XYZ file of C-alpha atoms in Angstrom:
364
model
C 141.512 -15.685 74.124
C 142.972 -14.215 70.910
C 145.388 -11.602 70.994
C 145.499 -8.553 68.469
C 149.120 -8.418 68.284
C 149.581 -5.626 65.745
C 147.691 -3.406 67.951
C 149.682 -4.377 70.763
C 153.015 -3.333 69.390
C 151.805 -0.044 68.045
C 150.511 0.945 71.464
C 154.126 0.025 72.856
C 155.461 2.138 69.759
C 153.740 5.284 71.054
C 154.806 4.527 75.236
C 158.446 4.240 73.606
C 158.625 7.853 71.637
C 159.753 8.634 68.193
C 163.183 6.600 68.930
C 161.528 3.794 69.335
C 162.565 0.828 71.594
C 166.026 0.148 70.317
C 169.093 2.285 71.652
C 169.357 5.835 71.157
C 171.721 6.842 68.032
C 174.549 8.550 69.383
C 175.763 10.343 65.923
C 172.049 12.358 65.774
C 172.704 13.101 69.554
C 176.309 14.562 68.885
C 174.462 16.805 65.914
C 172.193 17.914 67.701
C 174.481 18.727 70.404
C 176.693 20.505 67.990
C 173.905 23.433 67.280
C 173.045 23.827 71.026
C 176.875 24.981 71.108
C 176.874 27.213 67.999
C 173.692 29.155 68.894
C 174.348 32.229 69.693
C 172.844 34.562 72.847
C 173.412 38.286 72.244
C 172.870 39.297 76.162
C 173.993 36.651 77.784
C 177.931 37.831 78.262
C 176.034 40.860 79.557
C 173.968 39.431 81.857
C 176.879 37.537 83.299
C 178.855 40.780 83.617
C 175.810 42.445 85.118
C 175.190 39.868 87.871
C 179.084 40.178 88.800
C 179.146 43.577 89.350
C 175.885 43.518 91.667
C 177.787 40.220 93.412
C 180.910 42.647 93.725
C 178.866 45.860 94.809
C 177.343 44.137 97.699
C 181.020 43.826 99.723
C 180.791 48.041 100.121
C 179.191 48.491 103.737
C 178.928 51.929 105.866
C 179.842 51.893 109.634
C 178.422 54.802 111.325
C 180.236 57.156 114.084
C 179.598 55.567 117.141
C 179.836 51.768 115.361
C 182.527 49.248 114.685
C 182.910 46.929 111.920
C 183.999 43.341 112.318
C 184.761 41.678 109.005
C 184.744 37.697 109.304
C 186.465 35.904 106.345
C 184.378 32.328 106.344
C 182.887 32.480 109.701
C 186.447 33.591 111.027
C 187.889 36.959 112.497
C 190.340 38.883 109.995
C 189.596 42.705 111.115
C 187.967 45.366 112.041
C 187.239 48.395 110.723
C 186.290 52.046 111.783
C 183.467 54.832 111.079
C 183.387 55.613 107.376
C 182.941 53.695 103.870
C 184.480 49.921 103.696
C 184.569 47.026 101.298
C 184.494 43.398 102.424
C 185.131 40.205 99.692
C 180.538 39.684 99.253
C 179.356 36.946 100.219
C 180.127 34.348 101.283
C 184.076 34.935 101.881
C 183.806 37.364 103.944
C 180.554 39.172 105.903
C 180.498 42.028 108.256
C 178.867 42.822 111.620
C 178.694 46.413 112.432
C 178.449 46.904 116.534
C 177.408 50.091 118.310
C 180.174 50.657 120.967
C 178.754 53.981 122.057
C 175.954 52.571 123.570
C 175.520 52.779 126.945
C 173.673 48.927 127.681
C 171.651 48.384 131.175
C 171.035 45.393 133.450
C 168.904 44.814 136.066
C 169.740 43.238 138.777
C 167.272 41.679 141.562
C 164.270 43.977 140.227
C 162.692 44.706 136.746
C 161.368 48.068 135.694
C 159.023 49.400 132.887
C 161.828 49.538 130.169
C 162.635 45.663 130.917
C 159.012 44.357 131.649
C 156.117 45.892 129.061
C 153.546 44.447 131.885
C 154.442 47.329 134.111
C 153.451 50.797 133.990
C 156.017 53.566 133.395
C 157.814 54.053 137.117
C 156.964 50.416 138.574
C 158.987 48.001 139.676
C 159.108 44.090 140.322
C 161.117 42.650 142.692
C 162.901 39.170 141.561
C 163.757 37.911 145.003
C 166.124 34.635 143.537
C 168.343 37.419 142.384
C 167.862 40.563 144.745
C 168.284 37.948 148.393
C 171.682 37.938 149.397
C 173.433 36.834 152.753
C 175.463 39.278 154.853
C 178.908 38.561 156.982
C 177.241 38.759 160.294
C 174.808 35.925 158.901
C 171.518 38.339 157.971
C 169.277 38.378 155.082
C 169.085 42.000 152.671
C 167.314 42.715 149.928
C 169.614 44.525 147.097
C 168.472 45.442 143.873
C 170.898 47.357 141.805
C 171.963 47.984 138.094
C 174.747 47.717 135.603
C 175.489 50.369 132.996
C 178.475 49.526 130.531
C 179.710 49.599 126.876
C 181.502 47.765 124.524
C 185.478 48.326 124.700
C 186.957 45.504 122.533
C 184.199 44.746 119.557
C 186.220 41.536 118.267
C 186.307 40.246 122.082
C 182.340 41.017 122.788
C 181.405 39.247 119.620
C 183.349 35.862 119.693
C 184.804 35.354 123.386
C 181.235 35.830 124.978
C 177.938 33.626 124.324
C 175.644 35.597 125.278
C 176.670 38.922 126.668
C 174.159 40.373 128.604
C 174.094 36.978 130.424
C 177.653 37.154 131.260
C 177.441 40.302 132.334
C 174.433 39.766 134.815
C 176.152 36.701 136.173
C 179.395 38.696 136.654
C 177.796 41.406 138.493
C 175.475 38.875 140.926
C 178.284 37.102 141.757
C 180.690 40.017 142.873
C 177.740 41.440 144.525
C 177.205 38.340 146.766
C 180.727 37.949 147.474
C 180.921 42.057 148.864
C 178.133 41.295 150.763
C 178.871 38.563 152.367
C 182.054 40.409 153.787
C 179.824 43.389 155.180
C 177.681 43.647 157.667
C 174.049 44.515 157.628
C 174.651 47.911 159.229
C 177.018 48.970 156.457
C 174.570 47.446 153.497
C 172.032 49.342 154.627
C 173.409 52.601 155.898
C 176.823 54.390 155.864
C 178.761 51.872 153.338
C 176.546 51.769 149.950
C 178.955 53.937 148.501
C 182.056 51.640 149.363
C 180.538 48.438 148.684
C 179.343 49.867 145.299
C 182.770 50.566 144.233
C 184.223 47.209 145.496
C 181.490 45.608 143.660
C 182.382 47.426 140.321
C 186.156 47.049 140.561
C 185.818 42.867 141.249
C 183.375 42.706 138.149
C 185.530 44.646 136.400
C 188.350 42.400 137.046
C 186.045 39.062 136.793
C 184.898 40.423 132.814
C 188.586 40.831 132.048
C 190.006 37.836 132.991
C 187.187 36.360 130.405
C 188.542 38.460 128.066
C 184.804 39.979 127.477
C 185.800 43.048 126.044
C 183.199 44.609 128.160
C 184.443 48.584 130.120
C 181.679 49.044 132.986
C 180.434 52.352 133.502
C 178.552 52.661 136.640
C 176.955 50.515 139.188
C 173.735 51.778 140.844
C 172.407 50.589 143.871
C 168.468 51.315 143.601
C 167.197 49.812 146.668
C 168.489 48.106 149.677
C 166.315 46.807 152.400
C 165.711 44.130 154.586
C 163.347 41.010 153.516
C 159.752 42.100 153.967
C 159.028 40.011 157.195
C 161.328 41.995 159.644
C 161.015 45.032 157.687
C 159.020 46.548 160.150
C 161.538 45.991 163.039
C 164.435 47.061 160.717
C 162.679 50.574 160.392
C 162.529 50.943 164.597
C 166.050 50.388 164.762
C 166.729 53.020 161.454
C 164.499 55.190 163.072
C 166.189 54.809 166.575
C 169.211 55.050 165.286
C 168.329 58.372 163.856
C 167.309 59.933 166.474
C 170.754 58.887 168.681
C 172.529 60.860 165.716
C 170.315 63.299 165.798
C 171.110 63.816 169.506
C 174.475 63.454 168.730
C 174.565 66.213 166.370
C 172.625 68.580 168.848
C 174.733 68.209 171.406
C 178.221 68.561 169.295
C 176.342 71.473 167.756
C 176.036 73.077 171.527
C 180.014 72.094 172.344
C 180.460 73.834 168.936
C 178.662 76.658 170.132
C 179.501 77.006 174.269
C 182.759 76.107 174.239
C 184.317 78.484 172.032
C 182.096 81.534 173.942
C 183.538 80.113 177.467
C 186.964 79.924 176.085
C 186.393 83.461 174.891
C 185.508 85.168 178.177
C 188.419 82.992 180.250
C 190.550 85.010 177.855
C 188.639 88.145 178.029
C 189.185 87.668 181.954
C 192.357 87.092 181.467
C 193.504 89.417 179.935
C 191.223 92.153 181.941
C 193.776 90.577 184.680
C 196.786 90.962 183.498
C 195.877 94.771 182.102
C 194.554 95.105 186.165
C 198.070 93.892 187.353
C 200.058 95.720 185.109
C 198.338 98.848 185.679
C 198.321 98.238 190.167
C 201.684 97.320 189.560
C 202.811 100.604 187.370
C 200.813 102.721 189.495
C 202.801 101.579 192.585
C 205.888 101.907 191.224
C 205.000 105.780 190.352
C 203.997 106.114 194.418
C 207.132 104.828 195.556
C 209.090 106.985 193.094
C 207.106 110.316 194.030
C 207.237 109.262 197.947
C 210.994 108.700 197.294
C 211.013 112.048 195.514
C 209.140 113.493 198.375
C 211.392 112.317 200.513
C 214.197 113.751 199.430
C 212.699 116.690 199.330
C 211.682 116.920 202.827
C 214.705 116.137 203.876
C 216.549 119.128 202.329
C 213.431 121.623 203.058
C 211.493 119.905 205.992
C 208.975 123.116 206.179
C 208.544 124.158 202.996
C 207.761 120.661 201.510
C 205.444 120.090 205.013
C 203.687 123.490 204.060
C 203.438 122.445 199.973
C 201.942 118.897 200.889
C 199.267 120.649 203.674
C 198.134 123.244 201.175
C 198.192 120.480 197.775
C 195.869 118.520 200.093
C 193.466 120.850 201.278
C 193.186 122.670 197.854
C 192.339 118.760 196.323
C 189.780 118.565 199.460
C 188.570 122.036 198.883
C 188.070 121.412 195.197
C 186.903 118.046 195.422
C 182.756 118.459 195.037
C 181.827 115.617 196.175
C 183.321 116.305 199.657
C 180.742 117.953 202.295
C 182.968 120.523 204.002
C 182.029 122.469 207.345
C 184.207 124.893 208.095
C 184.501 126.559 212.094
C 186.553 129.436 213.185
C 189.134 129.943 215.959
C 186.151 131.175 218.384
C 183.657 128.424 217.363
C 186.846 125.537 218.055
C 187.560 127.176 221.233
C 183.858 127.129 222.369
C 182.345 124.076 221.791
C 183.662 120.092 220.771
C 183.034 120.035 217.321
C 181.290 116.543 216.009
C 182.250 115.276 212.706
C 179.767 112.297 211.364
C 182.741 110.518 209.224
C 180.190 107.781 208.554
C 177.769 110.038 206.960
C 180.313 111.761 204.844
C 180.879 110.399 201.309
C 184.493 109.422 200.748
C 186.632 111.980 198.952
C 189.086 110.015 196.625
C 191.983 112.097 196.223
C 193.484 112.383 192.244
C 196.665 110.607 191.865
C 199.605 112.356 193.621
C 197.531 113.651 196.466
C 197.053 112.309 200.162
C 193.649 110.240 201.002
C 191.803 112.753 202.951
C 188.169 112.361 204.562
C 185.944 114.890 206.189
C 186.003 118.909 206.571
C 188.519 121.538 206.798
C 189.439 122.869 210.224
């Protein structure tokens, strides 16, 4: 086979370029360059100025009133920053994270509503019984589904010393519930003691989020539903509903103490009193006999029949005036004639006024 060398090395001219196969020549490569250098770009300089400024414009951030800016300088903490206008070193010394620390966040705890679940209707509720079952001191199984309201406090603190906040906060809060419980009885859980167990529940939290340094302030802890587990629910409400009606009772018949008590203790004193007025007044009014007897007395003894004449006719005029007193009155003839008959138990009884003797029947 013949070769057509000439053609060959043309073909092998053109694969090579115009600098053909030999080495490049470093003078025409220093030329050329030479020129790239010397030409000239009117708005380049510009340009470069332009992009800076844009690069230097983009560290000015806003935080709003109820926010918090934290400023990292490469991926680290260097400050934060209140509501107003800021600048930062752009990207990527230093970046920004503005956090809302007015917002109140919620949790829910052992149940999930409409705002957390989007398959519910608005007012519906699931239970999550892994996180709602807890077990009691006297050994008994309750329900509990409450929530956790609570706002950011330290921004810097919520941002790099938890992973995960909400988490940490809904572990905090199960855990401190669980560990109230299970120093309470059923009783309490479900009846008198929410209140106290609520705030024992928020204060250990409390205290568990900031010895994590979570930078996390609770604001209140909710209990929406306590109850026992649905198989002895049924029995549960018996011994609710009898337990009602002994404190029902109760209540009626403290009421009617309330009520008879302070009535009885009011007549005793009425009668008391009506008493003593009775014994002061017998009393008085013997003490004015004895001084009038003892004044009649004396009396008598210095006149015998004048103050035996003044006591007949002070007694008969009393009898004689006295209209309840059924008086029969007889001459000298009519005595001498005939046994007069007096029926003393028919006649009503003349009380005499004070001062005067006690007299019964007619005149003679």
């Amino acid at each position: 086979m013949n070769w057509d060398w000439e053609k060959l090395q043309k073909q092998q001219q053109q694969r090579r370029g115009p600098l053909g196969g030999g080495p490049p020549n470093m003078d025409e490569f220093s030329e050329k360059l030479k020129q790239f250098k010397n030409f000239k770009f009117p708005g380049f300089k510009l340009l470069i100025v332009a992009v800076v400024v844009l690069w230097l414009l983009t560290g000015i951030f806003i935080v709003g009133p109820a926010e918090r800016g934290v400023v990292k300088r490469f991926g680290e903490f260097n400050r934060e920053t209140g509501p107003g206008l800021h600048y930062h070193v752009p990207y990527p010394i230093e970046s920004v994270i503005t956090l809302n620390v007015d917002q109140v966040r919620r949790i829910e705890i052992g149940f999930r509503s409409a705002s957390q679940d989007r398959n519910f209707q608005q007012g519906q509720t699931r239970s999550v019984e892994d996180e709602s079952l807890m077990l009691t001191g006297d050994e008994n199984i309750v329900d509990v589904q409450f929530s956790i309201q609570y706002q950011v406090a330290d921004a810097m603190s919520y941002l790099f010393n938890v992973d995960g906040p909400d988490a940490t906060v809904k572990s905090a809060a199960e855990a401190a519930m669980r560990e109230v419980i299970g120093k309470n009885r059923i009783d309490a859980a479900l009846t008198t003691d929410k209140q106290r167990i609520m705030n024992q529940t928020q204060e250990l939290m409390q205290h568990i989020l900031d010895m994590y340094q979570t930078g996390i302030l609770l604001v209140n802890l909710q209990m929406q539903n306590v109850h026992p587990p649905n198989e002895v629910i049924d029995a549960f409400k018996d011994v609710v509903s009898a337990r009602e009606d002994r404190d029902r009772l109760r209540n009626e018949a403290e009421a009617y103490r309330r009520d008879i008590l302070p009535r009885a203790k009011g007549r005793a004193e009425a009668m008391i009193r009506e008493a003593e007025a009775f014994k002061a007044m017998q009393v008085l009014g013997a003490e004015g006999d004895a001084s009038r007897f003892k004044a009649v007395a004396d009396e008598y003894k210095k006149a015998k029949d004048v103050t035996r004449t003044r006591l007949y006719l002070e007694t008969m005029e009393h009898v004689l005036q006295n209209p309840n007193t059924e008086k029969l009155i007889l001459s000298d003839d009519a005595l001498q004639k005939a046994v007069p008959y007096l029926p003393l138990g028919q006649l009503p009884d003349a009380r005499p006024r004070t001062g005067g003797a006690k007299t019964q029947g007619g005149a003679q």
